[in-house]
Amino acid sequence: MVMESGTLATKSELGTVTPKGYRSVNPCYAIIPAAGSSRRMGQHKLLLPWPGGGQQPGISTNDLGPSTNHSVPSTRYSGPETQTAFASRTVIDRVLESWTTSCVAETFIVVRSDDLALCEACRRWPVTIVYPDKPTRDMKESICIGLKALIDRHVIDPGAGCFIAPADLPTLSSRVINCLIEARSDIRSIRLPRFGTTLETSISGHPALVPWEWMGEIFSLEPQHGVDVLIKRHAQEYVLFPQELAVSDIDTLADYQSAYARATRNPKRDS
């Protein structure tokens, strides 16, 4: 996601980490598009191994989408089910661990219904799974589907926020998510992390926290425009984090190997 420079906040230190279970007065949600086919990787990157045991998944999942049982409607809600311990940890396990142990009120992940292994992995976590009726063209379309599901399920507080983030972010920690939620300023802005020692020399990364009042603009973006256009058109506030917490997606095997090595060397960064 390309991000242009905007209004620089004076945040120079990592904020206080909010205790697990806390919910901001204005809730924040997350939409995670995971309906792609990993064509650039040549294999399912979200199901690649990831080091560490992490938190054990517990009760999950809300399914919103087509059913394999054609005697029921094509969209449905199913209550939470208890899952047993998972045998091996994958990239998507690490990603959903971060989101579900953060202060985000609810995480929506958009997954193809025929991606059976990924669907099963997502059901291990307390997330809402949204299945598109047909293959999505791009990440923007997947986000729109997730956003519609969010609107259908909740009456959203005008002061709420919504995270937009790719699914392939195994280096994202709940610490970064929580600090973005708790950062406060006098301007209405899209909140973004930067990683480094100063704002001027740091690098930008994921995820983006968008005020709820601007999320609907995604539906009216031109077909050739991605979600980065929404990010660019509004004021931006940056929150600075140490370089070791840097978040980047994994588009290539080299990206994956580098991120895996970093996680192996420094497992505490995941917390």
mmCIF file with all atom_site columns, N, CA and C in Angstrom, residues 114-152:
data_model
loop_
_atom_site.group_PDB
_atom_site.id
_atom_site.type_symbol
_atom_site.label_atom_id
_atom_site.label_alt_id
_atom_site.label_comp_id
_atom_site.label_asym_id
_atom_site.label_entity_id
_atom_site.label_seq_id
_atom_site.pdbx_PDB_ins_code
_atom_site.Cartn_x
_atom_site.Cartn_y
_atom_site.Cartn_z
_atom_site.occupancy
_atom_site.B_iso_or_equiv
_atom_site.pdbx_formal_charge
_atom_site.auth_seq_id
_atom_site.auth_comp_id
_atom_site.auth_asym_id
_atom_site.auth_atom_id
_atom_site.pdbx_PDB_model_num
ATOM 1   N N  . ASP A 1 114 ? -13.741 -21.924 -1.501 1.00 0.00 ? 114 ASP A N  1
ATOM 2   C CA . ASP A 1 114 ? -13.084 -23.127 -2.000 1.00 0.00 ? 114 ASP A CA 1
ATOM 3   C C  . ASP A 1 114 ? -11.638 -23.250 -1.506 1.00 0.00 ? 114 ASP A C  1
ATOM 4   N N  . ASP A 1 115 ? -11.184 -22.276 -0.736 1.00 0.00 ? 115 ASP A N  1
ATOM 5   C CA . ASP A 1 115 ? -9.846  -22.341 -0.142 1.00 0.00 ? 115 ASP A CA 1
ATOM 6   C C  . ASP A 1 115 ? -9.986  -23.059 1.199  1.00 0.00 ? 115 ASP A C  1
ATOM 7   N N  . LEU A 1 116 ? -10.182 -24.363 1.127  1.00 0.00 ? 116 LEU A N  1
ATOM 8   C CA . LEU A 1 116 ? -10.599 -25.129 2.295  1.00 0.00 ? 116 LEU A CA 1
ATOM 9   C C  . LEU A 1 116 ? -9.578  -25.103 3.425  1.00 0.00 ? 116 LEU A C  1
ATOM 10  N N  . ALA A 1 117 ? -8.300  -25.216 3.090  1.00 0.00 ? 117 ALA A N  1
ATOM 11  C CA . ALA A 1 117 ? -7.276  -25.245 4.133  1.00 0.00 ? 117 ALA A CA 1
ATOM 12  C C  . ALA A 1 117 ? -7.210  -23.903 4.869  1.00 0.00 ? 117 ALA A C  1
ATOM 13  N N  . LEU A 1 118 ? -7.324  -22.813 4.129  1.00 0.00 ? 118 LEU A N  1
ATOM 14  C CA . LEU A 1 118 ? -7.294  -21.497 4.771  1.00 0.00 ? 118 LEU A CA 1
ATOM 15  C C  . LEU A 1 118 ? -8.547  -21.276 5.605  1.00 0.00 ? 118 LEU A C  1
ATOM 16  N N  . CYS A 1 119 ? -9.704  -21.709 5.094  1.00 0.00 ? 119 CYS A N  1
ATOM 17  C CA . CYS A 1 119 ? -10.943 -21.592 5.869  1.00 0.00 ? 119 CYS A CA 1
ATOM 18  C C  . CYS A 1 119 ? -10.813 -22.321 7.197  1.00 0.00 ? 119 CYS A C  1
ATOM 19  N N  . GLU A 1 120 ? -10.259 -23.519 7.150  1.00 0.00 ? 120 GLU A N  1
ATOM 20  C CA . GLU A 1 120 ? -10.103 -24.309 8.373  1.00 0.00 ? 120 GLU A CA 1
ATOM 21  C C  . GLU A 1 120 ? -9.148  -23.624 9.344  1.00 0.00 ? 120 GLU A C  1
ATOM 22  N N  . ALA A 1 121 ? -8.081  -23.046 8.826  1.00 0.00 ? 121 ALA A N  1
ATOM 23  C CA . ALA A 1 121 ? -7.139  -22.334 9.687  1.00 0.00 ? 121 ALA A CA 1
ATOM 24  C C  . ALA A 1 121 ? -7.802  -21.132 10.351 1.00 0.00 ? 121 ALA A C  1
ATOM 25  N N  . CYS A 1 122 ? -8.594  -20.392 9.600  1.00 0.00 ? 122 CYS A N  1
ATOM 26  C CA . CYS A 1 122 ? -9.254  -19.199 10.152 1.00 0.00 ? 122 CYS A CA 1
ATOM 27  C C  . CYS A 1 122 ? -10.268 -19.565 11.221 1.00 0.00 ? 122 CYS A C  1
ATOM 28  N N  . ARG A 1 123 ? -10.886 -20.718 11.096 1.00 0.00 ? 123 ARG A N  1
ATOM 29  C CA . ARG A 1 123 ? -11.888 -21.144 12.079 1.00 0.00 ? 123 ARG A CA 1
ATOM 30  C C  . ARG A 1 123 ? -11.274 -21.444 13.444 1.00 0.00 ? 123 ARG A C  1
ATOM 31  N N  . ARG A 1 124 ? -9.955  -21.524 13.501 1.00 0.00 ? 124 ARG A N  1
ATOM 32  C CA . ARG A 1 124 ? -9.301  -21.741 14.790 1.00 0.00 ? 124 ARG A CA 1
ATOM 33  C C  . ARG A 1 124 ? -9.276  -20.480 15.646 1.00 0.00 ? 124 ARG A C  1
ATOM 34  N N  . TRP A 1 125 ? -9.678  -19.358 15.079 1.00 0.00 ? 125 TRP A N  1
ATOM 35  C CA . TRP A 1 125 ? -9.540  -18.078 15.775 1.00 0.00 ? 125 TRP A CA 1
ATOM 36  C C  . TRP A 1 125 ? -10.887 -17.360 15.879 1.00 0.00 ? 125 TRP A C  1
ATOM 37  N N  . PRO A 1 126 ? -11.053 -16.528 16.889 1.00 0.00 ? 126 PRO A N  1
ATOM 38  C CA . PRO A 1 126 ? -12.332 -15.815 17.082 1.00 0.00 ? 126 PRO A CA 1
ATOM 39  C C  . PRO A 1 126 ? -12.475 -14.633 16.130 1.00 0.00 ? 126 PRO A C  1
ATOM 40  N N  . VAL A 1 127 ? -12.679 -14.953 14.870 1.00 0.00 ? 127 VAL A N  1
ATOM 41  C CA . VAL A 1 127 ? -12.832 -13.940 13.821 1.00 0.00 ? 127 VAL A CA 1
ATOM 42  C C  . VAL A 1 127 ? -14.135 -14.194 13.076 1.00 0.00 ? 127 VAL A C  1
ATOM 43  N N  . THR A 1 128 ? -14.559 -13.206 12.307 1.00 0.00 ? 128 THR A N  1
ATOM 44  C CA . THR A 1 128 ? -15.712 -13.361 11.430 1.00 0.00 ? 128 THR A CA 1
ATOM 45  C C  . THR A 1 128 ? -15.206 -13.602 10.015 1.00 0.00 ? 128 THR A C  1
ATOM 46  N N  . ILE A 1 129 ? -15.553 -14.743 9.447  1.00 0.00 ? 129 ILE A N  1
ATOM 47  C CA . ILE A 1 129 ? -15.102 -15.112 8.103  1.00 0.00 ? 129 ILE A CA 1
ATOM 48  C C  . ILE A 1 129 ? -16.193 -14.732 7.105  1.00 0.00 ? 129 ILE A C  1
ATOM 49  N N  . VAL A 1 130 ? -15.793 -14.036 6.061  1.00 0.00 ? 130 VAL A N  1
ATOM 50  C CA . VAL A 1 130 ? -16.723 -13.602 5.021  1.00 0.00 ? 130 VAL A CA 1
ATOM 51  C C  . VAL A 1 130 ? -16.312 -14.269 3.710  1.00 0.00 ? 130 VAL A C  1
ATOM 52  N N  . TYR A 1 131 ? -17.256 -14.927 3.061  1.00 0.00 ? 131 TYR A N  1
ATOM 53  C CA . TYR A 1 131 ? -16.982 -15.621 1.808  1.00 0.00 ? 131 TYR A CA 1
ATOM 54  C C  . TYR A 1 131 ? -17.605 -14.852 0.645  1.00 0.00 ? 131 TYR A C  1
ATOM 55  N N  . PRO A 1 132 ? -16.818 -14.422 -0.311 1.00 0.00 ? 132 PRO A N  1
ATOM 56  C CA . PRO A 1 132 ? -17.396 -13.772 -1.501 1.00 0.00 ? 132 PRO A CA 1
ATOM 57  C C  . PRO A 1 132 ? -18.255 -14.742 -2.296 1.00 0.00 ? 132 PRO A C  1
ATOM 58  N N  . ASP A 1 133 ? -19.266 -14.199 -2.974 1.00 0.00 ? 133 ASP A N  1
ATOM 59  C CA . ASP A 1 133 ? -20.117 -15.039 -3.825 1.00 0.00 ? 133 ASP A CA 1
ATOM 60  C C  . ASP A 1 133 ? -19.390 -15.504 -5.080 1.00 0.00 ? 133 ASP A C  1
ATOM 61  N N  . LYS A 1 134 ? -18.382 -14.740 -5.496 1.00 0.00 ? 134 LYS A N  1
ATOM 62  C CA . LYS A 1 134 ? -17.594 -15.087 -6.678 1.00 0.00 ? 134 LYS A CA 1
ATOM 63  C C  . LYS A 1 134 ? -16.165 -14.607 -6.457 1.00 0.00 ? 134 LYS A C  1
ATOM 64  N N  . PRO A 1 135 ? -15.206 -15.090 -7.243 1.00 0.00 ? 135 PRO A N  1
ATOM 65  C CA . PRO A 1 135 ? -13.825 -14.658 -7.067 1.00 0.00 ? 135 PRO A CA 1
ATOM 66  C C  . PRO A 1 135 ? -13.690 -13.139 -7.148 1.00 0.00 ? 135 PRO A C  1
ATOM 67  N N  . THR A 1 136 ? -12.868 -12.589 -6.272 1.00 0.00 ? 136 THR A N  1
ATOM 68  C CA . THR A 1 136 ? -12.661 -11.144 -6.261 1.00 0.00 ? 136 THR A CA 1
ATOM 69  C C  . THR A 1 136 ? -11.552 -10.765 -7.238 1.00 0.00 ? 136 THR A C  1
ATOM 70  N N  . ARG A 1 137 ? -11.685 -9.572  -7.817 1.00 0.00 ? 137 ARG A N  1
ATOM 71  C CA . ARG A 1 137 ? -10.695 -9.103  -8.792 1.00 0.00 ? 137 ARG A CA 1
ATOM 72  C C  . ARG A 1 137 ? -9.408  -8.655  -8.126 1.00 0.00 ? 137 ARG A C  1
ATOM 73  N N  . ASP A 1 138 ? -9.530  -8.061  -6.946 1.00 0.00 ? 138 ASP A N  1
ATOM 74  C CA . ASP A 1 138 ? -8.357  -7.479  -6.297 1.00 0.00 ? 138 ASP A CA 1
ATOM 75  C C  . ASP A 1 138 ? -8.637  -7.282  -4.819 1.00 0.00 ? 138 ASP A C  1
ATOM 76  N N  . MET A 1 139 ? -7.633  -6.741  -4.122 1.00 0.00 ? 139 MET A N  1
ATOM 77  C CA . MET A 1 139 ? -7.751  -6.535  -2.689 1.00 0.00 ? 139 MET A CA 1
ATOM 78  C C  . MET A 1 139 ? -8.858  -5.542  -2.361 1.00 0.00 ? 139 MET A C  1
ATOM 79  N N  . LYS A 1 140 ? -9.021  -4.519  -3.195 1.00 0.00 ? 140 LYS A N  1
ATOM 80  C CA . LYS A 1 140 ? -10.055 -3.519  -2.940 1.00 0.00 ? 140 LYS A CA 1
ATOM 81  C C  . LYS A 1 140 ? -11.437 -4.160  -2.927 1.00 0.00 ? 140 LYS A C  1
ATOM 82  N N  . GLU A 1 141 ? -11.718 -5.041  -3.863 1.00 0.00 ? 141 GLU A N  1
ATOM 83  C CA . GLU A 1 141 ? -13.026 -5.687  -3.902 1.00 0.00 ? 141 GLU A CA 1
ATOM 84  C C  . GLU A 1 141 ? -13.242 -6.552  -2.666 1.00 0.00 ? 141 GLU A C  1
ATOM 85  N N  . SER A 1 142 ? -12.199 -7.240  -2.219 1.00 0.00 ? 142 SER A N  1
ATOM 86  C CA . SER A 1 142 ? -12.312 -8.042  -1.005 1.00 0.00 ? 142 SER A CA 1
ATOM 87  C C  . SER A 1 142 ? -12.607 -7.160  0.205  1.00 0.00 ? 142 SER A C  1
ATOM 88  N N  . ILE A 1 143 ? -11.956 -6.006  0.282  1.00 0.00 ? 143 ILE A N  1
ATOM 89  C CA . ILE A 1 143 ? -12.204 -5.084  1.393  1.00 0.00 ? 143 ILE A CA 1
ATOM 90  C C  . ILE A 1 143 ? -13.645 -4.587  1.355  1.00 0.00 ? 143 ILE A C  1
ATOM 91  N N  . CYS A 1 144 ? -14.155 -4.287  0.169  1.00 0.00 ? 144 CYS A N  1
ATOM 92  C CA . CYS A 1 144 ? -15.544 -3.839  0.042  1.00 0.00 ? 144 CYS A CA 1
ATOM 93  C C  . CYS A 1 144 ? -16.509 -4.907  0.552  1.00 0.00 ? 144 CYS A C  1
ATOM 94  N N  . ILE A 1 145 ? -16.224 -6.172  0.260  1.00 0.00 ? 145 ILE A N  1
ATOM 95  C CA . ILE A 1 145 ? -17.081 -7.269  0.718  1.00 0.00 ? 145 ILE A CA 1
ATOM 96  C C  . ILE A 1 145 ? -17.031 -7.372  2.242  1.00 0.00 ? 145 ILE A C  1
ATOM 97  N N  . GLY A 1 146 ? -15.829 -7.250  2.798  1.00 0.00 ? 146 GLY A N  1
ATOM 98  C CA . GLY A 1 146 ? -15.701 -7.281  4.247  1.00 0.00 ? 146 GLY A CA 1
ATOM 99  C C  . GLY A 1 146 ? -16.395 -6.107  4.905  1.00 0.00 ? 146 GLY A C  1
ATOM 100 N N  . LEU A 1 147 ? -16.301 -4.942  4.277  1.00 0.00 ? 147 LEU A N  1
ATOM 101 C CA . LEU A 1 147 ? -16.943 -3.742  4.820  1.00 0.00 ? 147 LEU A CA 1
ATOM 102 C C  . LEU A 1 147 ? -18.466 -3.877  4.819  1.00 0.00 ? 147 LEU A C  1
ATOM 103 N N  . LYS A 1 148 ? -19.011 -4.433  3.744  1.00 0.00 ? 148 LYS A N  1
ATOM 104 C CA . LYS A 1 148 ? -20.462 -4.654  3.694  1.00 0.00 ? 148 LYS A CA 1
ATOM 105 C C  . LYS A 1 148 ? -20.910 -5.590  4.809  1.00 0.00 ? 148 LYS A C  1
ATOM 106 N N  . ALA A 1 149 ? -20.120 -6.634  5.072  1.00 0.00 ? 149 ALA A N  1
ATOM 107 C CA . ALA A 1 149 ? -20.456 -7.562  6.147  1.00 0.00 ? 149 ALA A CA 1
ATOM 108 C C  . ALA A 1 149 ? -20.414 -6.865  7.503  1.00 0.00 ? 149 ALA A C  1
ATOM 109 N N  . LEU A 1 150 ? -19.435 -6.013  7.699  1.00 0.00 ? 150 LEU A N  1
ATOM 110 C CA . LEU A 1 150 ? -19.329 -5.251  8.943  1.00 0.00 ? 150 LEU A CA 1
ATOM 111 C C  . LEU A 1 150 ? -20.540 -4.341  9.134  1.00 0.00 ? 150 LEU A C  1
ATOM 112 N N  . ILE A 1 151 ? -20.931 -3.654  8.085  1.00 0.00 ? 151 ILE A N  1
ATOM 113 C CA . ILE A 1 151 ? -22.097 -2.757  8.147  1.00 0.00 ? 151 ILE A CA 1
ATOM 114 C C  . ILE A 1 151 ? -23.371 -3.547  8.440  1.00 0.00 ? 151 ILE A C  1
ATOM 115 N N  . ASP A 1 152 ? -23.484 -4.744  7.850  1.00 0.00 ? 152 ASP A N  1
ATOM 116 C CA . ASP A 1 152 ? -24.672 -5.568  8.063  1.00 0.00 ? 152 ASP A CA 1
ATOM 117 C C  . ASP A 1 152 ? -24.775 -6.069  9.511  1.00 0.00 ? 152 ASP A C  1
#
